């Protein structure tokens, strides 16, 4: 591809623990992900998928090797540089992590607070618009307690995408959902990402959603094996 990758990992290694407890978790990860790609990362539990995602998201420090995300080298990056990279990434986790005391609209609006150029009214308008886009126009002022699992996860998607991030990292976002809701949630992510030209890296065990990927990569024991999608 002619475009520059949004993620480039070179000989990325990661270990947990010290001394006799030292345990290699990622070994020699080489990977490039390009703008607008939807990449699915699969692999058995404990193979290192979440660790890799948390490194890419600037949520954990890089120990060894090179990891470039959105033009920023994360190995030995400063706190400020990490914060800046994080602000350009949307995160979706297995648990929706919504704040129970805030409505759907307020939960989504929260992630726009970092964007100082937007007024309160603009933040509200944008959150309402994206809640409509994920099919929750009729649930804008509902609290998480009054939403189904699938609806909560759609609020989490709206929250991740409302600031139009360059990249979305999603860690088993459908794990807690029935197959129909899981499928809906992934298709919404796919559609919004295409509209916004956003790159998605999605960890999943869910075989029913593999077809949304442009490319599938497989992880085993901290190593990547790639096969063409
Ligand atoms: P996956 O997401 O593929 O299930 P993880 O990246 O969560 O895998 O974990 C990979 C390995 O690293 C597992 O053996 C896990 O027990 C270990 N691990 C994960 N996080 C930590 C941590 N904070 N401290 C020590 N070991 C960890
Ligand atoms: Mg995991």
Coordinates of N, CA and C and ligand atoms in Angstrom, one line a residue:
X1 N 0.8 -1.2 0.0 CA 0.0 0.0 0.0 C 0.9 1.2 0.0
X2 N 0.4 2.3 -0.6 CA 1.2 3.5 -0.7 C 1.1 4.4 0.5
X3 N 0.0 4.3 1.3 CA -0.2 5.1 2.4 C 0.7 4.7 3.6
X4 N 1.1 5.6 4.4 CA 1.8 5.3 5.6 C 0.9 4.5 6.6
X5 N 1.5 3.5 7.3 CA 0.7 2.8 8.2 C 0.3 3.7 9.4
X6 N -0.8 3.4 10.1 CA -1.2 4.1 11.3 C -0.5 3.4 12.5
X7 N -0.2 2.1 12.3 CA 0.5 1.4 13.4 C 1.6 0.6 12.8
X8 N 2.8 0.8 13.3 CA 4.0 -0.1 12.9 C 4.6 -0.6 14.1
X9 N 4.6 -1.9 14.3 CA 5.4 -2.6 15.4 C 6.5 -3.3 14.8
X10 N 7.7 -3.1 15.4 CA 8.9 -3.8 14.9 C 9.6 -4.5 16.1
X11 N 9.7 -5.8 16.1 CA 10.4 -6.5 17.1 C 9.9 -6.1 18.5
X12 N 8.6 -6.0 18.6 CA 8.1 -5.6 19.9 C 8.0 -6.8 20.9
X13 N 8.6 -6.6 22.0 CA 8.6 -7.6 23.1 C 8.0 -7.1 24.4
X14 N 7.4 -7.9 25.1 CA 6.9 -7.5 26.4 C 6.9 -8.7 27.4
X15 N 7.4 -8.4 28.6 CA 7.4 -9.4 29.7 C 6.7 -8.9 30.9
X16 N 6.1 -9.8 31.7 CA 5.5 -9.4 33.0 C 6.4 -10.1 34.0
X17 N 6.5 -9.5 35.2 CA 7.1 -10.1 36.3 C 8.7 -10.0 36.3
X18 N 9.3 -10.3 37.4 CA 10.7 -10.2 37.5 C 11.3 -11.5 38.0
X19 N 12.6 -11.7 37.8 CA 13.4 -12.9 38.3 C 12.8 -14.2 37.8
X20 N 12.5 -15.1 38.8 CA 12.0 -16.4 38.4 C 10.5 -16.3 37.9
X21 N 9.9 -15.2 38.3 CA 8.5 -15.0 37.8 C 8.4 -14.4 36.5
X22 N 9.5 -14.0 35.9 CA 9.5 -13.3 34.6 C 8.9 -14.2 33.6
X23 N 8.0 -13.5 32.8 CA 7.2 -14.3 31.9 C 7.0 -13.5 30.6
X24 N 7.6 -14.0 29.5 CA 7.5 -13.3 28.2 C 6.0 -13.4 27.7
X25 N 5.4 -12.3 27.3 CA 4.0 -12.3 26.9 C 3.9 -11.9 25.4
X26 N 4.8 -11.0 24.9 CA 4.8 -10.7 23.5 C 6.2 -10.9 23.0
X27 N 6.4 -11.6 21.9 CA 7.7 -11.9 21.3 C 7.8 -11.5 19.9
X28 N 8.7 -10.6 19.6 CA 9.0 -10.2 18.2 C 7.8 -9.9 17.4
X29 N 7.0 -9.1 17.9 CA 5.8 -8.7 17.1 C 6.2 -7.7 16.0
X30 N 5.9 -8.1 14.8 CA 6.1 -7.2 13.6 C 4.7 -7.1 12.9
X31 N 4.3 -5.8 12.8 CA 2.9 -5.7 12.3 C 2.7 -4.3 11.7
X32 N 2.0 -4.2 10.6 CA 1.7 -2.8 10.1 C 0.2 -2.8 9.8
X33 N -0.5 -1.7 10.2 CA -1.9 -1.6 10.0 C -2.1 -0.2 9.3
X34 N -2.9 -0.3 8.2 CA -3.0 0.9 7.3 C -4.3 1.7 7.6
X35 N -4.3 2.9 7.2 CA -5.5 3.8 7.4 C -6.8 3.2 6.8
X36 N -7.8 3.2 7.6 CA -9.1 2.7 7.1 C -9.3 1.2 7.2
X37 N -8.3 0.4 7.5 CA -8.4 -1.0 7.6 C -9.2 -1.4 8.8
X38 N -9.9 -2.5 8.7 CA -10.5 -3.2 9.8 C -9.8 -4.5 10.0
X39 N -9.1 -4.6 11.1 CA -8.2 -5.8 11.3 C -8.8 -6.5 12.6
X40 N -9.0 -7.8 12.4 CA -9.5 -8.6 13.6 C -8.3 -9.4 14.1
X41 N -8.1 -9.3 15.4 CA -7.1 -10.1 16.1 C -7.7 -11.2 16.9
X42 N -7.4 -12.5 16.6 CA -7.9 -13.6 17.3 C -6.8 -14.3 18.0
X43 N -7.2 -15.3 18.8 CA -6.2 -16.1 19.5 C -6.7 -16.6 20.8
X44 N -6.1 -17.7 21.3 CA -6.6 -18.2 22.6 C -6.5 -17.2 23.8
X45 N -7.2 -17.5 24.8 CA -7.1 -16.7 26.0 C -5.7 -16.8 26.6
X46 N -5.2 -15.7 27.0 CA -3.8 -15.7 27.5 C -2.7 -15.5 26.5
X47 N -3.1 -15.4 25.2 CA -2.0 -15.3 24.2 C -1.4 -14.0 24.0
X48 N -1.9 -13.0 24.7 CA -1.3 -11.6 24.7 C -2.0 -10.5 23.9
X49 N -3.3 -10.8 23.5 CA -4.0 -9.9 22.7 C -4.3 -8.5 23.4
X50 N -4.8 -8.6 24.7 CA -5.1 -7.4 25.4 C -3.8 -6.6 25.7
X51 N -2.7 -7.4 26.0 CA -1.5 -6.7 26.3 C -1.0 -5.9 25.0
X52 N -1.1 -6.5 23.9 CA -0.8 -5.8 22.6 C -1.6 -4.6 22.4
X53 N -2.9 -4.7 22.6 CA -3.9 -3.6 22.4 C -3.6 -2.5 23.4
X54 N -3.2 -2.8 24.7 CA -3.0 -1.8 25.6 C -1.7 -1.0 25.3
X55 N -0.7 -1.7 24.7 CA 0.5 -1.0 24.3 C 0.2 -0.1 23.2
X56 N -0.6 -0.6 22.2 CA -0.9 0.3 21.0 C -1.7 1.5 21.4
X57 N -2.5 1.4 22.5 CA -3.3 2.5 22.9 C -2.6 3.4 23.9
X58 N -1.3 3.2 24.1 CA -0.6 4.1 25.0 C -1.1 3.9 26.5
X59 N -1.7 2.8 26.8 CA -2.2 2.6 28.1 C -1.1 1.8 29.0
X60 N 0.0 1.4 28.4 CA 1.0 0.7 29.1 C 2.3 1.0 28.4
X61 N 3.4 1.1 29.1 CA 4.7 1.5 28.5 C 5.3 0.4 27.7
X62 N 5.9 0.8 26.6 CA 6.6 -0.1 25.7 C 8.0 -0.4 26.4
X63 N 8.3 -1.7 26.5 CA 9.6 -2.1 27.1 C 10.7 -2.3 26.1
X64 N 10.4 -2.9 25.0 CA 11.5 -3.3 24.1 C 11.0 -3.3 22.6
X65 N 11.7 -2.8 21.7 CA 11.3 -2.8 20.3 C 10.7 -1.5 20.0
X66 N 10.1 -1.4 18.8 CA 9.6 -0.1 18.3 C 8.1 -0.3 18.1
X67 N 7.3 0.7 18.5 CA 5.9 0.7 18.3 C 5.5 2.2 17.9
X68 N 5.2 2.4 16.7 CA 4.8 3.7 16.2 C 3.3 3.7 16.0
X69 N 2.6 4.7 16.6 CA 1.1 4.8 16.5 C 0.8 6.2 16.1
X70 N 0.1 6.4 15.0 CA -0.3 7.7 14.5 C 0.9 8.7 14.5
X71 N 2.0 8.2 14.0 CA 3.3 9.0 13.8 C 4.0 9.2 15.1
X72 N 3.6 8.6 16.2 CA 4.3 8.8 17.4 C 5.0 7.5 17.9
X73 N 6.3 7.5 18.1 CA 7.0 6.4 18.6 C 6.7 6.3 20.1
X74 N 6.1 5.1 20.5 CA 5.7 5.0 21.9 C 6.8 4.5 22.8
X75 N 7.8 3.9 22.2 CA 9.0 3.5 23.1 C 9.7 4.7 23.6
X76 N 9.7 4.9 24.9 CA 10.4 6.0 25.5 C 9.6 7.3 25.3
X77 N 8.4 7.3 24.9 CA 7.6 8.5 24.8 C 7.3 9.1 26.1
X78 N 7.2 10.4 26.1 CA 6.9 11.2 27.4 C 5.4 11.0 27.7
X79 N 5.1 11.3 29.0 CA 3.7 11.3 29.5 C 2.8 12.1 28.5
X80 N 3.3 13.3 28.2 CA 2.6 14.3 27.4 C 2.3 13.7 26.0
X81 N 3.3 13.0 25.4 CA 3.1 12.4 24.1 C 2.1 11.3 24.2
X82 N 2.2 10.5 25.3 CA 1.2 9.4 25.4 C -0.2 9.9 25.5
X83 N -0.4 11.0 26.3 CA -1.7 11.6 26.5 C -2.2 12.0 25.1
X84 N -1.3 12.6 24.3 CA -1.7 13.1 23.0 C -2.2 12.0 22.1
X85 N -1.4 10.9 22.1 CA -1.8 9.8 21.3 C -3.2 9.2 21.8
X86 N -3.3 9.1 23.1 CA -4.6 8.5 23.6 C -5.8 9.4 23.2
X87 N -5.6 10.7 23.1 CA -6.7 11.5 22.8 C -7.2 11.3 21.4
X88 N -6.4 10.7 20.6 CA -6.7 10.5 19.2 C -7.2 9.0 18.9
X89 N -7.4 8.3 20.0 CA -7.8 6.9 19.9 C -9.2 6.7 20.6
X90 N -10.1 5.9 20.0 CA -11.3 5.5 20.7 C -11.2 4.1 21.2
X91 N -11.6 3.9 22.5 CA -11.5 2.6 23.1 C -12.9 2.0 23.3
X92 N -13.0 0.7 23.0 CA -14.2 0.0 23.4 C -13.8 -1.3 24.1
X93 N -14.3 -1.5 25.3 CA -13.9 -2.7 26.1 C -15.0 -3.7 26.1
X94 N -14.7 -4.9 26.7 CA -15.7 -5.9 26.8 C -16.8 -5.5 27.7
X95 N -16.4 -4.9 28.9 CA -17.5 -4.3 29.7 C -17.6 -2.8 29.2
X96 N -18.8 -2.4 29.1 CA -19.1 -1.1 28.5 C -18.5 0.1 29.3
X97 N -18.3 -0.1 30.6 CA -17.7 1.0 31.4 C -18.4 2.3 31.3
X98 N -19.7 2.3 31.2 CA -20.5 3.5 31.3 C -20.6 4.0 32.7
X99 N -20.8 5.3 32.9 CA -21.0 5.8 34.3 C -22.5 5.7 34.5
X100 N -22.9 5.0 35.6 CA -24.3 4.7 35.9 C -25.1 6.0 36.2
X101 N -24.4 7.0 36.7 CA -25.1 8.2 37.1 C -25.3 9.2 36.0
X102 N -24.9 8.8 34.8 CA -25.0 9.8 33.7 C -25.9 9.1 32.6
X103 N -26.7 9.9 31.9 CA -27.5 9.4 30.8 C -26.7 9.0 29.7
X104 N -27.3 8.3 28.7 CA -26.6 7.9 27.5 C -25.9 9.1 26.8
X105 N -26.7 10.2 26.7 CA -26.1 11.4 26.1 C -24.9 12.0 26.9
X106 N -25.1 12.0 28.2 CA -24.0 12.6 29.0 C -22.8 11.7 29.0
X107 N -22.9 10.3 29.0 CA -21.8 9.4 28.9 C -21.0 9.7 27.6
X108 N -21.8 9.9 26.5 CA -21.1 10.1 25.2 C -20.4 11.5 25.2
X109 N -21.2 12.5 25.7 CA -20.6 13.9 25.8 C -19.3 14.0 26.6
X110 N -19.2 13.1 27.6 CA -18.0 13.2 28.4 C -16.7 13.1 27.6
X111 N -16.7 12.3 26.5 CA -15.5 12.0 25.8 C -15.2 13.2 24.9
X112 N -16.1 14.2 24.8 CA -15.8 15.4 24.0 C -15.3 16.5 24.9
X113 N -15.2 16.3 26.2 CA -14.8 17.4 27.1 C -13.3 17.8 26.9
X114 N -12.5 16.9 26.4 CA -11.1 17.2 26.1 C -11.0 18.2 24.9
X115 N -12.1 18.2 24.1 CA -12.1 19.1 22.9 C -12.6 20.5 23.3
X116 N -11.6 21.3 23.7 CA -11.9 22.6 24.2 C -12.6 23.6 23.3
X117 N -12.4 23.3 22.0 CA -13.0 24.2 21.0 C -14.5 24.0 20.8
X118 N -15.1 23.0 21.4 CA -16.5 22.7 21.3 C -17.3 23.3 22.5
X119 N -18.3 24.0 22.2 CA -19.2 24.6 23.2 C -20.0 23.4 23.8
X120 N -20.7 23.7 24.9 CA -21.5 22.7 25.5 C -22.6 22.3 24.6
X121 N -23.2 23.3 23.9 CA -24.3 23.0 23.0 C -23.8 22.1 21.8
X122 N -22.6 22.4 21.3 CA -22.1 21.6 20.2 C -21.8 20.2 20.7
X123 N -21.3 20.0 21.9 CA -21.1 18.7 22.5 C -22.3 17.9 22.6
X124 N -23.4 18.6 23.1 CA -24.7 17.9 23.2 C -25.2 17.5 21.8
X125 N -25.1 18.4 20.8 CA -25.6 18.1 19.5 C -24.9 17.0 18.9
X126 N -23.6 17.0 19.0 CA -22.8 15.9 18.4 C -23.1 14.5 19.1
X127 N -23.3 14.5 20.4 CA -23.6 13.3 21.1 C -25.0 12.8 20.7
X128 N -25.9 13.7 20.6 CA -27.3 13.3 20.2 C -27.2 12.7 18.8
X129 N -26.5 13.3 17.9 CA -26.4 12.9 16.5 C -25.8 11.5 16.4
X130 N -24.7 11.2 17.2 CA -24.1 9.9 17.1 C -25.0 8.8 17.7
X131 N -25.7 9.2 18.8 CA -26.7 8.2 19.4 C -27.7 7.8 18.4
X132 N -28.2 8.8 17.6 CA -29.1 8.5 16.5 C -28.4 7.5 15.5
X133 N -27.2 7.8 15.2 CA -26.5 6.9 14.2 C -26.3 5.5 14.7
X134 N -26.2 5.3 16.0 CA -26.1 3.9 16.5 C -27.5 3.3 16.9
X135 N -28.5 4.0 16.4 CA -29.9 3.5 16.6 C -30.5 3.7 18.0
X136 N -30.0 4.7 18.7 CA -30.5 4.9 20.1 C -31.1 6.3 20.2
X137 N -31.6 6.8 19.1 CA -32.3 8.1 19.1 C -33.4 8.2 20.2
X138 N -34.0 7.1 20.5 CA -35.2 7.0 21.4 C -34.7 6.7 22.8
X139 N -33.4 6.7 23.1 CA -32.9 6.3 24.4 C -31.9 7.4 24.9
X140 N -31.9 8.6 24.3 CA -30.9 9.6 24.6 C -30.8 9.9 26.1
X141 N -31.9 10.0 26.8 CA -31.9 10.5 28.2 C -32.1 9.3 29.1
X142 N -31.9 8.1 28.7 CA -32.0 6.9 29.5 C -30.7 6.7 30.3
X143 N -30.8 6.2 31.5 CA -29.6 5.8 32.3 C -29.2 4.4 31.9
X144 N -27.9 4.0 32.1 CA -27.4 2.6 31.7 C -28.3 1.5 32.3
X145 N -28.7 1.7 33.5 CA -29.6 0.7 34.2 C -30.8 0.3 33.4
X146 N -31.3 1.3 32.6 CA -32.6 1.1 31.9 C -32.3 0.7 30.4
X147 N -31.1 0.3 30.1 CA -30.7 -0.1 28.7 C -30.3 -1.6 28.7
X148 N -30.6 -2.2 27.6 CA -30.1 -3.6 27.5 C -28.6 -3.7 27.3
X149 N -28.1 -4.9 27.3 CA -26.6 -5.1 27.1 C -26.2 -4.5 25.8
X150 N -26.9 -4.9 24.8 CA -26.6 -4.4 23.4 C -26.7 -2.9 23.3
X151 N -27.7 -2.3 23.9 CA -27.8 -0.9 23.9 C -26.7 -0.2 24.6
X152 N -26.3 -0.7 25.8 CA -25.2 -0.1 26.5 C -23.9 -0.2 25.7
X153 N -23.7 -1.3 25.0 CA -22.5 -1.4 24.2 C -22.6 -0.5 23.0
X154 N -23.8 -0.2 22.5 CA -23.9 0.8 21.4 C -23.6 2.2 21.9
X155 N -24.0 2.5 23.2 CA -23.6 3.8 23.8 C -22.0 3.9 23.9
X156 N -21.4 2.8 24.2 CA -19.9 2.7 24.3 C -19.3 3.0 23.0
X157 N -19.9 2.5 21.9 CA -19.4 2.7 20.6 C -19.6 4.2 20.2
X158 N -20.7 4.7 20.5 CA -21.0 6.1 20.3 C -19.9 7.0 21.0
X159 N -19.7 6.6 22.2 CA -18.7 7.4 23.0 C -17.3 7.3 22.4
X160 N -16.9 6.1 21.9 CA -15.6 6.0 21.3 C -15.5 6.7 20.0
X161 N -16.6 6.8 19.2 CA -16.5 7.4 17.9 C -16.9 8.9 17.8
X162 N -17.5 9.4 18.8 CA -18.1 10.8 18.7 C -17.0 11.8 18.5
X163 N -15.8 11.6 18.9 CA -14.7 12.6 18.7 C -14.0 12.3 17.4
X164 N -14.5 11.4 16.6 CA -13.9 11.1 15.3 C -12.4 10.7 15.4
X165 N -12.1 9.7 16.2 CA -10.7 9.3 16.3 C -10.2 8.7 15.1
X166 N -8.9 8.8 14.9 CA -8.2 8.2 13.8 C -8.2 6.7 13.9
X167 N -8.3 6.2 15.1 CA -8.2 4.7 15.3 C -9.1 4.3 16.5
X168 N -9.7 3.1 16.3 CA -10.5 2.5 17.4 C -9.9 1.2 17.8
X169 N -9.6 1.0 19.1 CA -9.2 -0.3 19.6 C -10.3 -0.9 20.4
X170 N -10.7 -2.1 20.0 CA -11.9 -2.7 20.6 C -11.5 -4.1 21.1
X171 N -11.6 -4.3 22.4 CA -11.2 -5.6 23.1 C -12.4 -6.4 23.4
X172 N -12.7 -7.4 22.6 CA -13.9 -8.3 22.8 C -15.2 -7.5 23.1
X173 N -15.5 -6.6 22.2 CA -16.7 -5.7 22.5 C -18.0 -6.5 22.4
X174 N -18.0 -7.7 21.8 CA -19.3 -8.4 21.7 C -19.4 -9.6 22.7
X175 N -18.4 -9.7 23.6 CA -18.3 -10.9 24.4 C -19.5 -11.1 25.3
X176 N -20.1 -10.0 25.8 CA -21.2 -10.1 26.7 C -22.5 -10.0 26.1
X177 N -22.5 -10.1 24.7 CA -23.8 -9.9 24.0 C -24.3 -11.2 23.3
X178 N -25.6 -11.3 23.1 CA -26.1 -12.4 22.3 C -25.7 -12.2 20.9
X179 N -25.8 -13.2 20.0 CA -25.2 -13.2 18.7 C -25.8 -12.1 17.9
X180 N -27.1 -11.9 18.0 CA -27.8 -10.8 17.2 C -27.3 -9.4 17.6
X181 N -27.2 -9.1 18.9 CA -26.7 -7.8 19.3 C -25.3 -7.7 19.0
X182 N -24.5 -8.8 19.1 CA -23.1 -8.7 18.8 C -22.9 -8.3 17.4
X183 N -23.6 -8.9 16.5 CA -23.5 -8.7 15.1 C -23.9 -7.2 14.8
X184 N -25.0 -6.7 15.4 CA -25.5 -5.3 15.2 C -24.4 -4.4 15.6
X185 N -23.8 -4.6 16.8 CA -22.8 -3.7 17.3 C -21.6 -3.6 16.4
X186 N -21.1 -4.7 15.8 CA -20.0 -4.7 15.0 C -20.3 -4.0 13.6
X187 N -21.5 -4.3 13.1 CA -21.9 -3.6 11.9 C -21.9 -2.1 12.0
X188 N -22.4 -1.7 13.2 CA -22.4 -0.2 13.4 C -21.0 0.3 13.5
X189 N -20.1 -0.4 14.2 CA -18.7 0.1 14.2 C -18.2 0.2 12.8
X190 N -18.4 -0.9 12.0 CA -17.9 -0.9 10.7 C -18.4 0.2 9.8
X191 N -19.7 0.5 9.9 CA -20.3 1.5 9.1 C -19.8 2.9 9.5
X192 N -19.7 3.2 10.8 CA -19.3 4.5 11.2 C -17.8 4.7 10.9
X193 N -17.0 3.6 11.0 CA -15.6 3.7 10.8 C -15.3 4.0 9.3
X194 N -16.1 3.4 8.4 CA -16.0 3.6 7.0 C -16.3 5.1 6.7
X195 N -17.4 5.6 7.3 CA -17.8 7.0 7.1 C -16.7 8.0 7.5
X196 N -16.1 7.6 8.6 CA -15.1 8.6 9.2 C -13.7 8.3 8.8
X197 N -13.5 7.2 8.0 CA -12.1 6.9 7.5 C -11.2 6.4 8.7
X198 N -11.9 5.8 9.6 CA -11.1 5.4 10.9 C -10.6 4.0 10.8
X199 N -9.5 3.7 11.4 CA -8.9 2.3 11.4 C -9.5 1.6 12.6
X200 N -9.8 0.3 12.5 CA -10.3 -0.4 13.6 C -9.4 -1.7 13.9
X201 N -9.0 -1.9 15.1 CA -8.3 -3.1 15.5 C -9.2 -3.7 16.5
X202 N -9.7 -4.9 16.2 CA -10.8 -5.5 17.0 C -10.3 -6.9 17.5
X203 N -10.3 -7.1 18.8 CA -10.0 -8.5 19.3 C -11.3 -9.2 19.5
X204 N -11.4 -10.4 19.0 CA -12.6 -11.2 19.2 C -12.4 -12.7 19.2
X205 N -13.3 -13.4 19.9 CA -13.3 -14.9 19.8 C -14.5 -15.3 18.9
X206 N -15.3 -14.3 18.5 CA -16.6 -14.5 18.0 C -16.5 -14.8 16.5
X207 N -16.6 -16.0 16.1 CA -16.4 -16.4 14.7 C -17.5 -15.8 13.7
X208 N -18.6 -15.4 14.3 CA -19.7 -14.9 13.5 C -19.5 -13.5 13.0
X209 N -18.4 -12.9 13.5 CA -18.2 -11.5 13.0 C -16.9 -11.3 12.2
X210 N -16.2 -12.5 11.9 CA -15.0 -12.4 11.2 C -15.1 -11.8 9.8
X211 N -16.2 -11.9 9.2 CA -16.4 -11.4 7.9 C -16.4 -9.8 7.7
X212 N -16.5 -9.1 8.8 CA -16.4 -7.6 8.7 C -14.9 -7.2 8.5
X213 N -14.0 -8.1 8.7 CA -12.6 -7.7 8.7 C -12.0 -7.6 7.3
X214 N -11.1 -6.7 7.1 CA -10.4 -6.6 5.8 C -9.2 -7.6 5.9
X215 N -8.8 -7.9 7.2 CA -7.7 -8.8 7.4 C -7.8 -9.4 8.8
X216 N -7.4 -10.7 8.9 CA -7.5 -11.3 10.2 C -6.1 -11.8 10.6
X217 N -5.7 -11.4 11.8 CA -4.4 -11.9 12.3 C -4.6 -12.7 13.5
X218 N -3.7 -13.7 13.7 CA -3.9 -14.7 14.7 C -2.7 -14.6 15.7
X219 N -3.0 -14.7 17.0 CA -1.9 -14.7 17.9 C -1.9 -16.0 18.7
X220 N -0.7 -16.5 18.9 CA -0.6 -17.7 19.7 C 0.7 -17.6 20.5
X221 N 0.5 -17.7 21.8 CA 1.7 -17.7 22.7 C 2.6 -16.4 22.5
X222 N 1.9 -15.3 22.3 CA 2.7 -14.1 22.2 C 3.3 -13.8 20.9
X223 N 3.0 -14.6 19.9 CA 3.5 -14.4 18.5 C 2.4 -14.3 17.5
X224 N 2.7 -13.5 16.5 CA 1.7 -13.3 15.4 C 1.9 -14.3 14.3
X225 N 0.7 -14.8 13.8 CA 0.7 -15.6 12.6 C -0.3 -14.9 11.7
X226 N 0.1 -14.5 10.5 CA -0.8 -13.7 9.6 C -1.4 -14.6 8.5
X227 N -2.7 -14.5 8.3 CA -3.2 -15.1 7.1 C -4.1 -14.1 6.4
X228 N -4.1 -14.2 5.1 CA -4.9 -13.2 4.3 C -6.4 -13.4 4.5
X229 N -7.1 -12.3 4.6 CA -8.6 -12.4 4.8 C -9.3 -12.7 3.5
Ligands
LIG1 P1 -5.4 -12.3 26.1 O1 -6.0 -10.9 26.0 O2 -5.0 -12.8 24.8 O3 -6.3 -13.2 26.9 P2 -3.5 -11.0 27.9 O4 -2.7 -10.0 27.1 O5 -4.5 -10.5 28.8 O6 -4.0 -12.2 26.9 O7 -2.5 -11.9 28.8 C1 -1.3 -12.5 28.3 C2 -0.5 -13.2 29.4 O8 0.0 -12.2 30.3 C3 -1.4 -14.1 30.3 O9 -0.6 -15.2 30.7 C4 -1.7 -13.2 31.5 O10 -1.9 -14.0 32.7 C5 -0.5 -12.3 31.6 N1 -0.7 -11.0 32.2 C6 -1.6 -10.1 31.7 N2 -1.6 -9.0 32.4 C7 -0.7 -9.1 33.4 C8 -0.2 -8.3 34.4 N3 -0.7 -7.1 34.6 N4 0.7 -8.8 35.2 C9 1.2 -10.1 35.0 N5 0.8 -10.9 34.1 C10 -0.1 -10.4 33.2
LIG2 MG1 -7.9 -10.2 26.6

